[in-house]
Short mmCIF file of C-alpha atoms in Angstrom, two decimals:
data_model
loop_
_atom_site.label_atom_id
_atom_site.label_comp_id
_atom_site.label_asym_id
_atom_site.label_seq_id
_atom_site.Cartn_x
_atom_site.Cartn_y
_atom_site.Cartn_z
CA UNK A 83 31.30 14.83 16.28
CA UNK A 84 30.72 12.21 14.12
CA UNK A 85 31.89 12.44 10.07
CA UNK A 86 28.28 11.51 7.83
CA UNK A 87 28.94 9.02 4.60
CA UNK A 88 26.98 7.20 2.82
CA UNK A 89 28.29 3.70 1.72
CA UNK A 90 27.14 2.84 -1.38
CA UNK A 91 27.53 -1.02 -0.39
CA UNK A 92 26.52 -2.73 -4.16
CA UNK A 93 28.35 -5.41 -5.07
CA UNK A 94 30.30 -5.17 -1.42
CA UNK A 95 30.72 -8.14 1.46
CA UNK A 96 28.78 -7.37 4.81
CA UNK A 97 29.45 -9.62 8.05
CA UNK A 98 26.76 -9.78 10.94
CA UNK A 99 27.36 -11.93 13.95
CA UNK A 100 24.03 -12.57 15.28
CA UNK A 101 20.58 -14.21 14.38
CA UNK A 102 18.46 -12.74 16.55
CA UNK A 103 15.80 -9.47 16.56
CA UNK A 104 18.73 -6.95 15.49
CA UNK A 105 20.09 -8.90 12.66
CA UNK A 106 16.68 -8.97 11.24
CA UNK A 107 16.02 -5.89 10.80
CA UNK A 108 19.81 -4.91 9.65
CA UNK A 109 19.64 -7.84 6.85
CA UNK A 110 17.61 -6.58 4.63
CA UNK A 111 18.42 -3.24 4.57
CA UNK A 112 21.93 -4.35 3.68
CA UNK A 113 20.47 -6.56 0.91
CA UNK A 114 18.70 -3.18 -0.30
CA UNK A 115 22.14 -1.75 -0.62
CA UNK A 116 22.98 -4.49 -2.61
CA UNK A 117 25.68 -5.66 -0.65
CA UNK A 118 26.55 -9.37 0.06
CA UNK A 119 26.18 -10.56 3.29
CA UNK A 120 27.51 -13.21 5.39
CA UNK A 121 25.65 -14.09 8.52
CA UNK A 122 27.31 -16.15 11.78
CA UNK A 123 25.36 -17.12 14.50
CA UNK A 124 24.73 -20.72 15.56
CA UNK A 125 20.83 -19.92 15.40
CA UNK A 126 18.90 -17.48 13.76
CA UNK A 127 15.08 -16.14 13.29
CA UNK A 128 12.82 -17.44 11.37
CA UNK A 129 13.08 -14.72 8.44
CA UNK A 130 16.60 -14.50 8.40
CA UNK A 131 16.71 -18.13 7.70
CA UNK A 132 14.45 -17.92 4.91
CA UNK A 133 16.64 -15.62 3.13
CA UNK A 134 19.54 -17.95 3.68
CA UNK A 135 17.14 -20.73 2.21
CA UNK A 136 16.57 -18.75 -0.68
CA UNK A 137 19.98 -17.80 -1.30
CA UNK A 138 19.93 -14.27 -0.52
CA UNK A 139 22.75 -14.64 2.27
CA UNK A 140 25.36 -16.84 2.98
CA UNK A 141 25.24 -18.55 6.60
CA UNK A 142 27.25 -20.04 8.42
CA UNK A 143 26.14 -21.63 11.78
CA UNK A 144 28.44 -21.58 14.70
CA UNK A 145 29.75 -18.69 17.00
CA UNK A 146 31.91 -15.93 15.51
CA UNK A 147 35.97 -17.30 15.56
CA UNK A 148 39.48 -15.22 16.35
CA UNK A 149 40.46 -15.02 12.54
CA UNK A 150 36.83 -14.80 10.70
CA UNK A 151 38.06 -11.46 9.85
CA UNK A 152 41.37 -10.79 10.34
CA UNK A 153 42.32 -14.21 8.80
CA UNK A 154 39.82 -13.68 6.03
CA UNK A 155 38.19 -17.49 6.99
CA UNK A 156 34.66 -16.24 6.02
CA UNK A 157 36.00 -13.34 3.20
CA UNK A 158 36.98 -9.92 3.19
CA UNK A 159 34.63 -7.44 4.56
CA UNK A 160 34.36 -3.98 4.37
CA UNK A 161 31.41 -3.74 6.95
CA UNK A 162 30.39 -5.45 10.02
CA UNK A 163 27.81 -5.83 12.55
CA UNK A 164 27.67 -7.10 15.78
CA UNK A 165 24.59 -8.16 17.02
CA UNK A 166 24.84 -10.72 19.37
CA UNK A 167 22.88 -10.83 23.02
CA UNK A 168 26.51 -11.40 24.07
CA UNK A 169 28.95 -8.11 24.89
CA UNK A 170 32.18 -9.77 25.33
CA UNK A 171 31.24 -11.70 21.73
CA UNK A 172 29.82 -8.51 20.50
CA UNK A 173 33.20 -7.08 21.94
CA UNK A 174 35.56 -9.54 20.24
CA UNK A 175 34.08 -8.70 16.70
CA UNK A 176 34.91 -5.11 17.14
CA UNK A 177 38.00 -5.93 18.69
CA UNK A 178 38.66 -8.03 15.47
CA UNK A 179 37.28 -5.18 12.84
CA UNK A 180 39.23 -2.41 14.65
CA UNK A 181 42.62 -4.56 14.23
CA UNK A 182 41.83 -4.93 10.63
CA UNK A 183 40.27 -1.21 9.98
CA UNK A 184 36.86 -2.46 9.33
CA UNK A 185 34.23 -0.33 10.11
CA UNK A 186 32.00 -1.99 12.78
CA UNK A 187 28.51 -1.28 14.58
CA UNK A 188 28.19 -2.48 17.35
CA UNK A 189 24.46 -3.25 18.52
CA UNK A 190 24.45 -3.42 22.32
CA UNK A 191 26.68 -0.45 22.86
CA UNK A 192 26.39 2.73 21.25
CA UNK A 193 29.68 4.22 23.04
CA UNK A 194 31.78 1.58 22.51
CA UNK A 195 31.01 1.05 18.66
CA UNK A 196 33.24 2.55 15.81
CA UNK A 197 30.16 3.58 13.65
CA UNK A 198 26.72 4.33 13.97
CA UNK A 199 23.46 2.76 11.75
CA UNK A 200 21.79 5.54 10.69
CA UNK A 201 17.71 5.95 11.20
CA UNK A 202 16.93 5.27 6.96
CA UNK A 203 14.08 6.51 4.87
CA UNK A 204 13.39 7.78 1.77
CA UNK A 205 10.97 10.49 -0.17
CA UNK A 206 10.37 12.11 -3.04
CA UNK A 207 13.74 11.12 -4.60
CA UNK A 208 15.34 11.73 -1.50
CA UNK A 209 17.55 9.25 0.90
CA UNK A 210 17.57 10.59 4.31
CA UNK A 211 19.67 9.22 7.34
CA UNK A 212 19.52 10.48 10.85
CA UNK A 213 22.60 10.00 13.29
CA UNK A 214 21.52 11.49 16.64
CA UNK A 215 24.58 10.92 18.69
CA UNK A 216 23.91 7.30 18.83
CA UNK A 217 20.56 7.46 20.16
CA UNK A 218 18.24 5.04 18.04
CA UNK A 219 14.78 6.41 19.15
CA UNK A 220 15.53 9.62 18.83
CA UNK A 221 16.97 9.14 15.11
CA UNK A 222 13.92 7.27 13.78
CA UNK A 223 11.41 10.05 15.73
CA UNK A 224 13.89 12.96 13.40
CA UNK A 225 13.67 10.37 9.99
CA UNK A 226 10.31 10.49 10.23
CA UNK A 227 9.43 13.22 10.54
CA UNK A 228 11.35 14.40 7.61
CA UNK A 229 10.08 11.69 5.66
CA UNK A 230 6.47 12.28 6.20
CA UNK A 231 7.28 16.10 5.33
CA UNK A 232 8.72 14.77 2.25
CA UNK A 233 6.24 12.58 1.18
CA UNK A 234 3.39 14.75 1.70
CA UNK A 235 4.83 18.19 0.07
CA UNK A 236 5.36 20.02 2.84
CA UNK A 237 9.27 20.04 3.07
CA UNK A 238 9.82 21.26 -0.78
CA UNK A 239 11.24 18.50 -2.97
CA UNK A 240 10.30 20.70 -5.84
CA UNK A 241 13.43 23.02 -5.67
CA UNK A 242 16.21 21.47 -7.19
CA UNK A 243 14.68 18.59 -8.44
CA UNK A 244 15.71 16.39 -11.48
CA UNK A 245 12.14 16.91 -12.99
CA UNK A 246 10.08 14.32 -13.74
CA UNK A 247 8.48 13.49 -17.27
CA UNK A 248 5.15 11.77 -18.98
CA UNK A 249 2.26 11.08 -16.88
CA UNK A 250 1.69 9.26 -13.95
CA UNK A 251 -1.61 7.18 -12.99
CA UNK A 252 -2.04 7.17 -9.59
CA UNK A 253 -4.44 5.23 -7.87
CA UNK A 254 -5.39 7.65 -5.34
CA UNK A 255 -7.33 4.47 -2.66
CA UNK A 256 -10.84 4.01 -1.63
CA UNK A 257 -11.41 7.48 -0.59
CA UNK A 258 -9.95 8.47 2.80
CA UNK A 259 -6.51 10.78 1.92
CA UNK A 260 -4.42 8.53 4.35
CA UNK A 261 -4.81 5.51 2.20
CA UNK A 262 -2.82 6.94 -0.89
CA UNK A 263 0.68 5.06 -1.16
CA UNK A 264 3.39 6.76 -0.14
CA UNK A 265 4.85 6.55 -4.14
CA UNK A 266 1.64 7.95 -5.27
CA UNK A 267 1.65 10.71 -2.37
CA UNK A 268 5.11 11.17 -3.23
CA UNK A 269 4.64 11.80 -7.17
CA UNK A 270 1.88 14.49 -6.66
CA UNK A 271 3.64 16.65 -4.25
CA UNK A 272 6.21 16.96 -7.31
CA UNK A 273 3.54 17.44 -10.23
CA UNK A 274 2.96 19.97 -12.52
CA UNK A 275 0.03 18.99 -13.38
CA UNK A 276 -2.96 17.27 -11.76
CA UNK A 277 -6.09 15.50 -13.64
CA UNK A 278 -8.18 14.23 -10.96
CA UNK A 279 -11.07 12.46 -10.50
CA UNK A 280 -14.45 12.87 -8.42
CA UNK A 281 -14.04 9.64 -6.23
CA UNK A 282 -9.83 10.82 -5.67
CA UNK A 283 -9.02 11.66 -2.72
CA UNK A 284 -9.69 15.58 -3.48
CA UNK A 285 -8.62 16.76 0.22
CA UNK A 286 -4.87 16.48 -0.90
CA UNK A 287 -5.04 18.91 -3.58
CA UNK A 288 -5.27 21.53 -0.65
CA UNK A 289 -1.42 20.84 0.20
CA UNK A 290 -0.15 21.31 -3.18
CA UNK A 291 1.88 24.88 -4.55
CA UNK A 292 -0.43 27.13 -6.17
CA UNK A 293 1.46 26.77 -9.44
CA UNK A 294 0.07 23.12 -10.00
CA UNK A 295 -2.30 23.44 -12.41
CA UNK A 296 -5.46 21.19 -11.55
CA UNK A 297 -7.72 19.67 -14.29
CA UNK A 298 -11.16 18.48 -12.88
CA UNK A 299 -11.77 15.43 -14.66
CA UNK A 300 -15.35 14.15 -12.52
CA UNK A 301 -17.36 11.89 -13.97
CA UNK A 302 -20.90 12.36 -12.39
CA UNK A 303 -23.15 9.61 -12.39
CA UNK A 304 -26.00 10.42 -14.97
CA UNK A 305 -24.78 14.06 -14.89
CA UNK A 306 -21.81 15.93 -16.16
CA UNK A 307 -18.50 14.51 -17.33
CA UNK A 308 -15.30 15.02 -19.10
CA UNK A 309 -15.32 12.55 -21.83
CA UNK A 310 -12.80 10.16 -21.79
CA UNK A 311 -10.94 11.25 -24.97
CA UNK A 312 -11.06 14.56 -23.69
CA UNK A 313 -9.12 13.22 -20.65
CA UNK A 314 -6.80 11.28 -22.79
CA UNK A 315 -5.72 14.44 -24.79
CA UNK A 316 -5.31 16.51 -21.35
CA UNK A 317 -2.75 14.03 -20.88
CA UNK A 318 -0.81 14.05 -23.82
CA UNK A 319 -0.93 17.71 -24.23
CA UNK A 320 0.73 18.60 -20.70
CA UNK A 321 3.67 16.04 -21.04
CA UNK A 322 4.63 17.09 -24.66
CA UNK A 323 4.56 20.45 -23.01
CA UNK A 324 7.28 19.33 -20.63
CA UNK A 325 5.17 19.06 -17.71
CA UNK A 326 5.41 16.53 -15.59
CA UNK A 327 1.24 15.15 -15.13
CA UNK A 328 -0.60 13.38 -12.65
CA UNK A 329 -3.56 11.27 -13.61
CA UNK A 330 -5.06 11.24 -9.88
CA UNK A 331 -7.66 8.15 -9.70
CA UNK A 332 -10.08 6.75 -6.72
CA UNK A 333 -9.23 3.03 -5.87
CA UNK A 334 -6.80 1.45 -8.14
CA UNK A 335 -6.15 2.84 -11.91
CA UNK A 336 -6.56 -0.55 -13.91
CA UNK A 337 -9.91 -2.08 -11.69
CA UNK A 338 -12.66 -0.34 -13.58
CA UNK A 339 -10.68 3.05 -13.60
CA UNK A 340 -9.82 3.13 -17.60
CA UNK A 341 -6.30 3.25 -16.70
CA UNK A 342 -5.43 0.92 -19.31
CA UNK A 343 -7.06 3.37 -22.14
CA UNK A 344 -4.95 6.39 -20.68
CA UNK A 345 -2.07 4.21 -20.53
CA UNK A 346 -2.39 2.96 -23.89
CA UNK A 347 -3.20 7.02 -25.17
CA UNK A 348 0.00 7.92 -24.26
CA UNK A 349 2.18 5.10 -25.39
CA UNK A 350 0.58 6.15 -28.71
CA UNK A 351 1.72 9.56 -28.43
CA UNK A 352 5.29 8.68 -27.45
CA UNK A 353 4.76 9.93 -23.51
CA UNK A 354 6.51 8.20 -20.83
CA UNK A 355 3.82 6.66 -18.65
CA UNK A 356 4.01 5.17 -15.38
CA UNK A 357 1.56 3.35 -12.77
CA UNK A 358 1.40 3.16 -9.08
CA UNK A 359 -1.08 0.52 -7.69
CA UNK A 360 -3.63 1.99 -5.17
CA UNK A 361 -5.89 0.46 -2.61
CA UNK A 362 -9.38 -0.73 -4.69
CA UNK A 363 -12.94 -0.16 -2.59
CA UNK A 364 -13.63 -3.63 -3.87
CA UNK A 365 -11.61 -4.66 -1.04
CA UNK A 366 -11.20 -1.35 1.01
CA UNK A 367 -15.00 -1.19 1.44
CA UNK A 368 -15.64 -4.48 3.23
CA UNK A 369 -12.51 -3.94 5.11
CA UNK A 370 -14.04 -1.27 6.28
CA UNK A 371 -17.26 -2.43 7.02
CA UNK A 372 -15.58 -5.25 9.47
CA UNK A 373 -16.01 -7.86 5.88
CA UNK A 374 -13.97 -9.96 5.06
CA UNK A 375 -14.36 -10.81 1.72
CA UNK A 376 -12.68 -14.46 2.23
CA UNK A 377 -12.59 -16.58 5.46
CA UNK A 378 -11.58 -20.40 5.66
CA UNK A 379 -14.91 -22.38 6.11
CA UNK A 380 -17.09 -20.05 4.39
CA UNK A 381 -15.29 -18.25 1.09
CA UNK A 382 -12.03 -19.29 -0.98
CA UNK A 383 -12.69 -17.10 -3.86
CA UNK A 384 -14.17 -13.66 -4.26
CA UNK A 385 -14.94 -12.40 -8.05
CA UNK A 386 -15.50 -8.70 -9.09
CA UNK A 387 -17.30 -7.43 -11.27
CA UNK A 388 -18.68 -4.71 -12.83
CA UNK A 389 -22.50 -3.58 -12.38
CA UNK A 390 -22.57 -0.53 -15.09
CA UNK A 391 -24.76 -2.63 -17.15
CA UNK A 392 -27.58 -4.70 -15.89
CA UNK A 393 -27.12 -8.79 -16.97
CA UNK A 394 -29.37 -8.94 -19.31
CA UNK A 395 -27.83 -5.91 -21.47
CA UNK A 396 -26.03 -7.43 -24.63
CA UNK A 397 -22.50 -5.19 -23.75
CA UNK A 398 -22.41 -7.38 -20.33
CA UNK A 399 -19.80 -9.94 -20.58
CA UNK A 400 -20.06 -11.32 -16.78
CA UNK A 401 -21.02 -14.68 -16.62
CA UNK A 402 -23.81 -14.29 -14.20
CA UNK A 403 -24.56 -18.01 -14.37
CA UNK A 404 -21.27 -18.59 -13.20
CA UNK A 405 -21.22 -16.54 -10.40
CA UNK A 406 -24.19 -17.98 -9.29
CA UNK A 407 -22.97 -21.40 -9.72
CA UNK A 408 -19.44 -20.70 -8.39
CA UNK A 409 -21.06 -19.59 -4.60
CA UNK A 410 -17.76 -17.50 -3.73
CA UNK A 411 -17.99 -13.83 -2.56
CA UNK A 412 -18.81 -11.20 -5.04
CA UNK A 413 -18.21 -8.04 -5.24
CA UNK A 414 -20.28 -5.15 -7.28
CA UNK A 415 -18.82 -1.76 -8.23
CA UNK A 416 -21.05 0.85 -9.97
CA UNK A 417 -23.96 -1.63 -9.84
CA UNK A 418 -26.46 0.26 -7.21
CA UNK A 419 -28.76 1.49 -9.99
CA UNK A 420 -28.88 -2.60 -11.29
CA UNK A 421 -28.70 -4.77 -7.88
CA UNK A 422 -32.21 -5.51 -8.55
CA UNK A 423 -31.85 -6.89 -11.57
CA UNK A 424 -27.92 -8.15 -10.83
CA UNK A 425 -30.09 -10.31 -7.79
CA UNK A 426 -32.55 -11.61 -9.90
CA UNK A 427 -30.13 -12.88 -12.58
CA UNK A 428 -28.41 -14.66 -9.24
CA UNK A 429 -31.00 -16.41 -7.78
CA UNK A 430 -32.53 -17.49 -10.84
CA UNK A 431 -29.09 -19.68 -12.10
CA UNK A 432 -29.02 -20.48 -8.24
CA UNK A 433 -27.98 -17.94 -5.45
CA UNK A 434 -30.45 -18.84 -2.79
CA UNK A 435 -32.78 -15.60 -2.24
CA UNK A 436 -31.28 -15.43 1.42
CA UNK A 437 -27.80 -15.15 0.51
CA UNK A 438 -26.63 -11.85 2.54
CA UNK A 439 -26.67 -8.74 0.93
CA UNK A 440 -24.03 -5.42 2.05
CA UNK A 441 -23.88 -2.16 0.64
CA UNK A 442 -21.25 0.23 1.53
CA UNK A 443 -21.89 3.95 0.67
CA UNK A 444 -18.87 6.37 1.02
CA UNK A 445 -16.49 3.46 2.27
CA UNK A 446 -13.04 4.86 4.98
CA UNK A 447 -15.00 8.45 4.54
CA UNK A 448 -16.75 9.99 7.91
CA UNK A 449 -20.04 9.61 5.99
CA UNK A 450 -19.57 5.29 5.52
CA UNK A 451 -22.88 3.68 6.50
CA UNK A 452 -23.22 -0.17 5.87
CA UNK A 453 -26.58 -1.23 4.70
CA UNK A 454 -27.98 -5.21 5.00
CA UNK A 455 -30.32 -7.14 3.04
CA UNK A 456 -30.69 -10.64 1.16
CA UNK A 457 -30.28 -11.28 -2.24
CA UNK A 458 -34.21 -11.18 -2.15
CA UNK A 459 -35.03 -7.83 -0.50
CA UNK A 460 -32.14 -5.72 -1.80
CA UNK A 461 -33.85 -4.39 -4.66
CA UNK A 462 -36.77 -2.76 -1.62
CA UNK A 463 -33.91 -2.03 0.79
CA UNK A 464 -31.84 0.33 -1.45
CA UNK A 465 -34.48 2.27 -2.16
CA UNK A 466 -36.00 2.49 1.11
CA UNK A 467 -32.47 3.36 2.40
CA UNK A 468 -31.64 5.86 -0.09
CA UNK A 469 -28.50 4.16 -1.18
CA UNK A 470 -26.48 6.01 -3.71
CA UNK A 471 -23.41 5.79 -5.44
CA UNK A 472 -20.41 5.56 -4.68
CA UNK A 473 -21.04 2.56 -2.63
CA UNK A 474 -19.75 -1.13 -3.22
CA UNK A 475 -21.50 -3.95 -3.05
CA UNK A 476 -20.62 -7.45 -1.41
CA UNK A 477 -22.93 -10.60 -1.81
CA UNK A 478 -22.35 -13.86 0.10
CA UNK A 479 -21.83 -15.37 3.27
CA UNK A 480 -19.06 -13.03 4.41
CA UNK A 481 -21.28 -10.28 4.94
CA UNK A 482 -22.75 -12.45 8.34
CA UNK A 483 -19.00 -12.83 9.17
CA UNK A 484 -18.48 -9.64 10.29
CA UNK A 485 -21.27 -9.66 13.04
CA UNK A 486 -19.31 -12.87 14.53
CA UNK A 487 -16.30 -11.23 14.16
CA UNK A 488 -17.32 -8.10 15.38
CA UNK A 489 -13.47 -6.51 14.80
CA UNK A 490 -14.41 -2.79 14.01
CA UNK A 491 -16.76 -2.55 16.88
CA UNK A 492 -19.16 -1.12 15.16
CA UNK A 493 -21.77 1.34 16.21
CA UNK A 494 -24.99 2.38 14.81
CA UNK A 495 -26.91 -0.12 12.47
CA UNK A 496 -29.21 0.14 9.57
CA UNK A 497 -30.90 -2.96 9.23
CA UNK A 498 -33.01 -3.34 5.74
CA UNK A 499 -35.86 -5.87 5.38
CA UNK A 500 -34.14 -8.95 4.94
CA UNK A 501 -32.52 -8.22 8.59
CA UNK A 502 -34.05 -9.78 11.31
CA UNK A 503 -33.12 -6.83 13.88
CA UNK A 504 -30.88 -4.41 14.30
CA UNK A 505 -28.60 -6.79 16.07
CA UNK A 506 -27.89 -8.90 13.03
CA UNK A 507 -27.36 -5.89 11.02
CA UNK A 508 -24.09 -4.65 9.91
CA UNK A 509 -23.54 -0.97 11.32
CA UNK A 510 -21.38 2.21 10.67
CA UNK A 511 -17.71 2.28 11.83
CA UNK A 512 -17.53 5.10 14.22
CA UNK A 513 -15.60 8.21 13.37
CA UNK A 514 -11.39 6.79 13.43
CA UNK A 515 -12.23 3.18 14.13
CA UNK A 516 -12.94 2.31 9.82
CA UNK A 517 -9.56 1.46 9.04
CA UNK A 518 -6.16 1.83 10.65
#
């Protein structure tokens, strides 16, 4: 039997003998605990001496020596590791910590070592650390599993809880529900409240207790929508209530998502507000599509912008010109209604009309399709496609990338006009090979 404790290390000297594979991945866990930690090994992995670089450990490089610890020649330690490739060293530093009761793990031999590294994770406010009799694997196959459960609602964090307040904007990713963070999956398996968009990732809402309280806050295109002062009040009115609100959000909450308005709305009103980054379909969406929206040789800089507003409409503040000029990669969002006129404005301050042309409908979703055209036959392409919204749009050299790099091996292909066959065009990811 084995007696469970959690050392809370801040502030505390660690010792690991060893530079190799094992001390890397013990390091910085111990610098998450805050502790202070003293390496010893004559050589040491790459990482591991980039933290000493930086000052984050102390090393010292030679072998471990009879007295490091029990005459105190390095400091005094209230943990160590042995991680050497050598037993008998690995042996002589628990030798040393056991003479000096100093609790010592001891990498190469689970029987032989005083103490045990726990398999580490955490969830939903929760730490969790799995001691399976020694046995590595099967402790990290046990911590994961109740991580994952934690993260995604299913073991109940709810009960118990020290509740959480204000309002949360959570970028919710480009569309597929396995492309949330783990924060932001972790925050709405514990909310009261839930105002979500149309382009969030909806299919998570399914998971949640039936108490939560959802808000649909869609914004059709050209259709119906929830105005966005009605959204900011929904907001304000559920955390002075005491409930603890997520503002659910495709993509990322401050790239075209307003996330700055509903931020601002509620530091007006006095609510606690906090953000968590998600993945944007600027970049998600040629990811996906096998894009890559820089590559040396052929982009350095990729610019997004917004398309809600076609460049000759006096509320447009994009410097089309510049764009043109600047020959990078851009990228459109909410612009399929305008790429005609978004083209034009390109090649007339000096895109050339060939300049390759992708749209990507419904990007990491089973219903992505990847359209190709030219600067010049994109307005004729999207509507002989049918191309609708949501789709991003990616103009420049990178979109003839992906057929050399071929990395998603993709399947079907829709070529438009300005491909010359079916070949050069860039296809649909087949179901579970978009992004992994």
């Amino acid at each position: 039997m084995t007696y469970l404790l959690g050392l809370r290390m801040d502030g505390r000297e660690a010792l690991v003998v060893g530079g190799g594979r094992v001390a890397q991945r013990r390091v910085p866990v111990l610098l998450e605990s805050g502790a202070r930690v003293t390496l010893v090994a004559p050589e040491a992995t790459a990482t591991l001496e980039g933290l000493a670089e930086a000052g984050r450990i102390t090393w010292h490089r030679r072998e471990f020596r009879p007295g490091d610890i029990a005459e105190e020649a390095l400091g005094r330690f209230w943990l160590v590791h042995a991680a050497t490739d050598s037993p008998e060293a690995n042996a002589a530093v628990a030798a040393e910590a056991e003479a000096e009761r100093v609790w010592c793990v001891r990498a190469d031999d689970r029987h032989a070592s005083a103490a045990w590294t726990p398999a580490t994770g955490g969830a939903a406010g929760v730490s969790v650390g799995v001691v399976a009799n020694g046995d590595p694997r099967r402790a990290a196959g046990l911590r994961d599993a109740v991580v994952e459960g934690l993260a995604d609602g299913t073991l109940d964090a709810r009960r118990g809880r020290e509740r959480h307040r204000g309002v949360a904007l959570v970028g919710g990713g480009p569309g597929d529900p396995g492309l949330i963070t783990v924060r932001g999956r972790q925050l709405l398996a514990q909310a009261d409240v839930v105002v979500v968009d149309r382009l969030a990732p909806n299919s998570l809402l399914e998971a949640l207790p039936a108490e939560v309280e959802i808000v649909d806050a869609a914004k059709i295109p050209y259709g119906r929508a929830m105005t966005q002062q009605d959204i900011n009040d929904t907001l304000v009115e559920h955390a002075r209530a005491g409930r603890f609100v997520v503002r659910l959000k495709g993509g990322d909450p401050f790239l075209f998502g307003r996330g700055g308005e509903e931020a601002a709305a509620c530091a007006a009103a006095g609510v606690p507000v906090a953000v968590v980054p998600g993945i944007t379909s600027a970049l998600a969406a040629p990811a996906a599509s096998g894009i890559p929206v820089t590559h040396r040789g052929v982009a350095q800089d990729v610019h997004v912008v917004s398309g809600h507003v076609p460049p000759d409409d006096p509320r447009s503040s994009v410097d089309w010109a510049g764009l043109a000029r600047a020959g990078g990669t851009v990228v459109a969002l909410m612009a399929v209604e305008r790429i005609e006129a978004i083209a034009a404005a390109l090649v007339e301050h000096g895109r050339e009309p060939d300049t390759p042309v992708a749209l990507v409908q419904e990007a990491t979703m089973p219903t992505q399709r990847t359209v190709r055209a030219t600067l010049a036959t994109v307005g004729r392409v999207v509507r002989e496609s049918a191309v609708r919204p949501p789709a991003v749009i990616v103009i420049g050299e990178v979109v003839d990338v992906a057929g050399e790099l071929d990395i998603l091996h993709m399947g079907r292909a829709e070529p438009g006009a300005g491909s010359a066959s079916a070949d050069d065009a860039v296809g649909d990811p087949p179901e579970g090979n978009r992004i992994l």
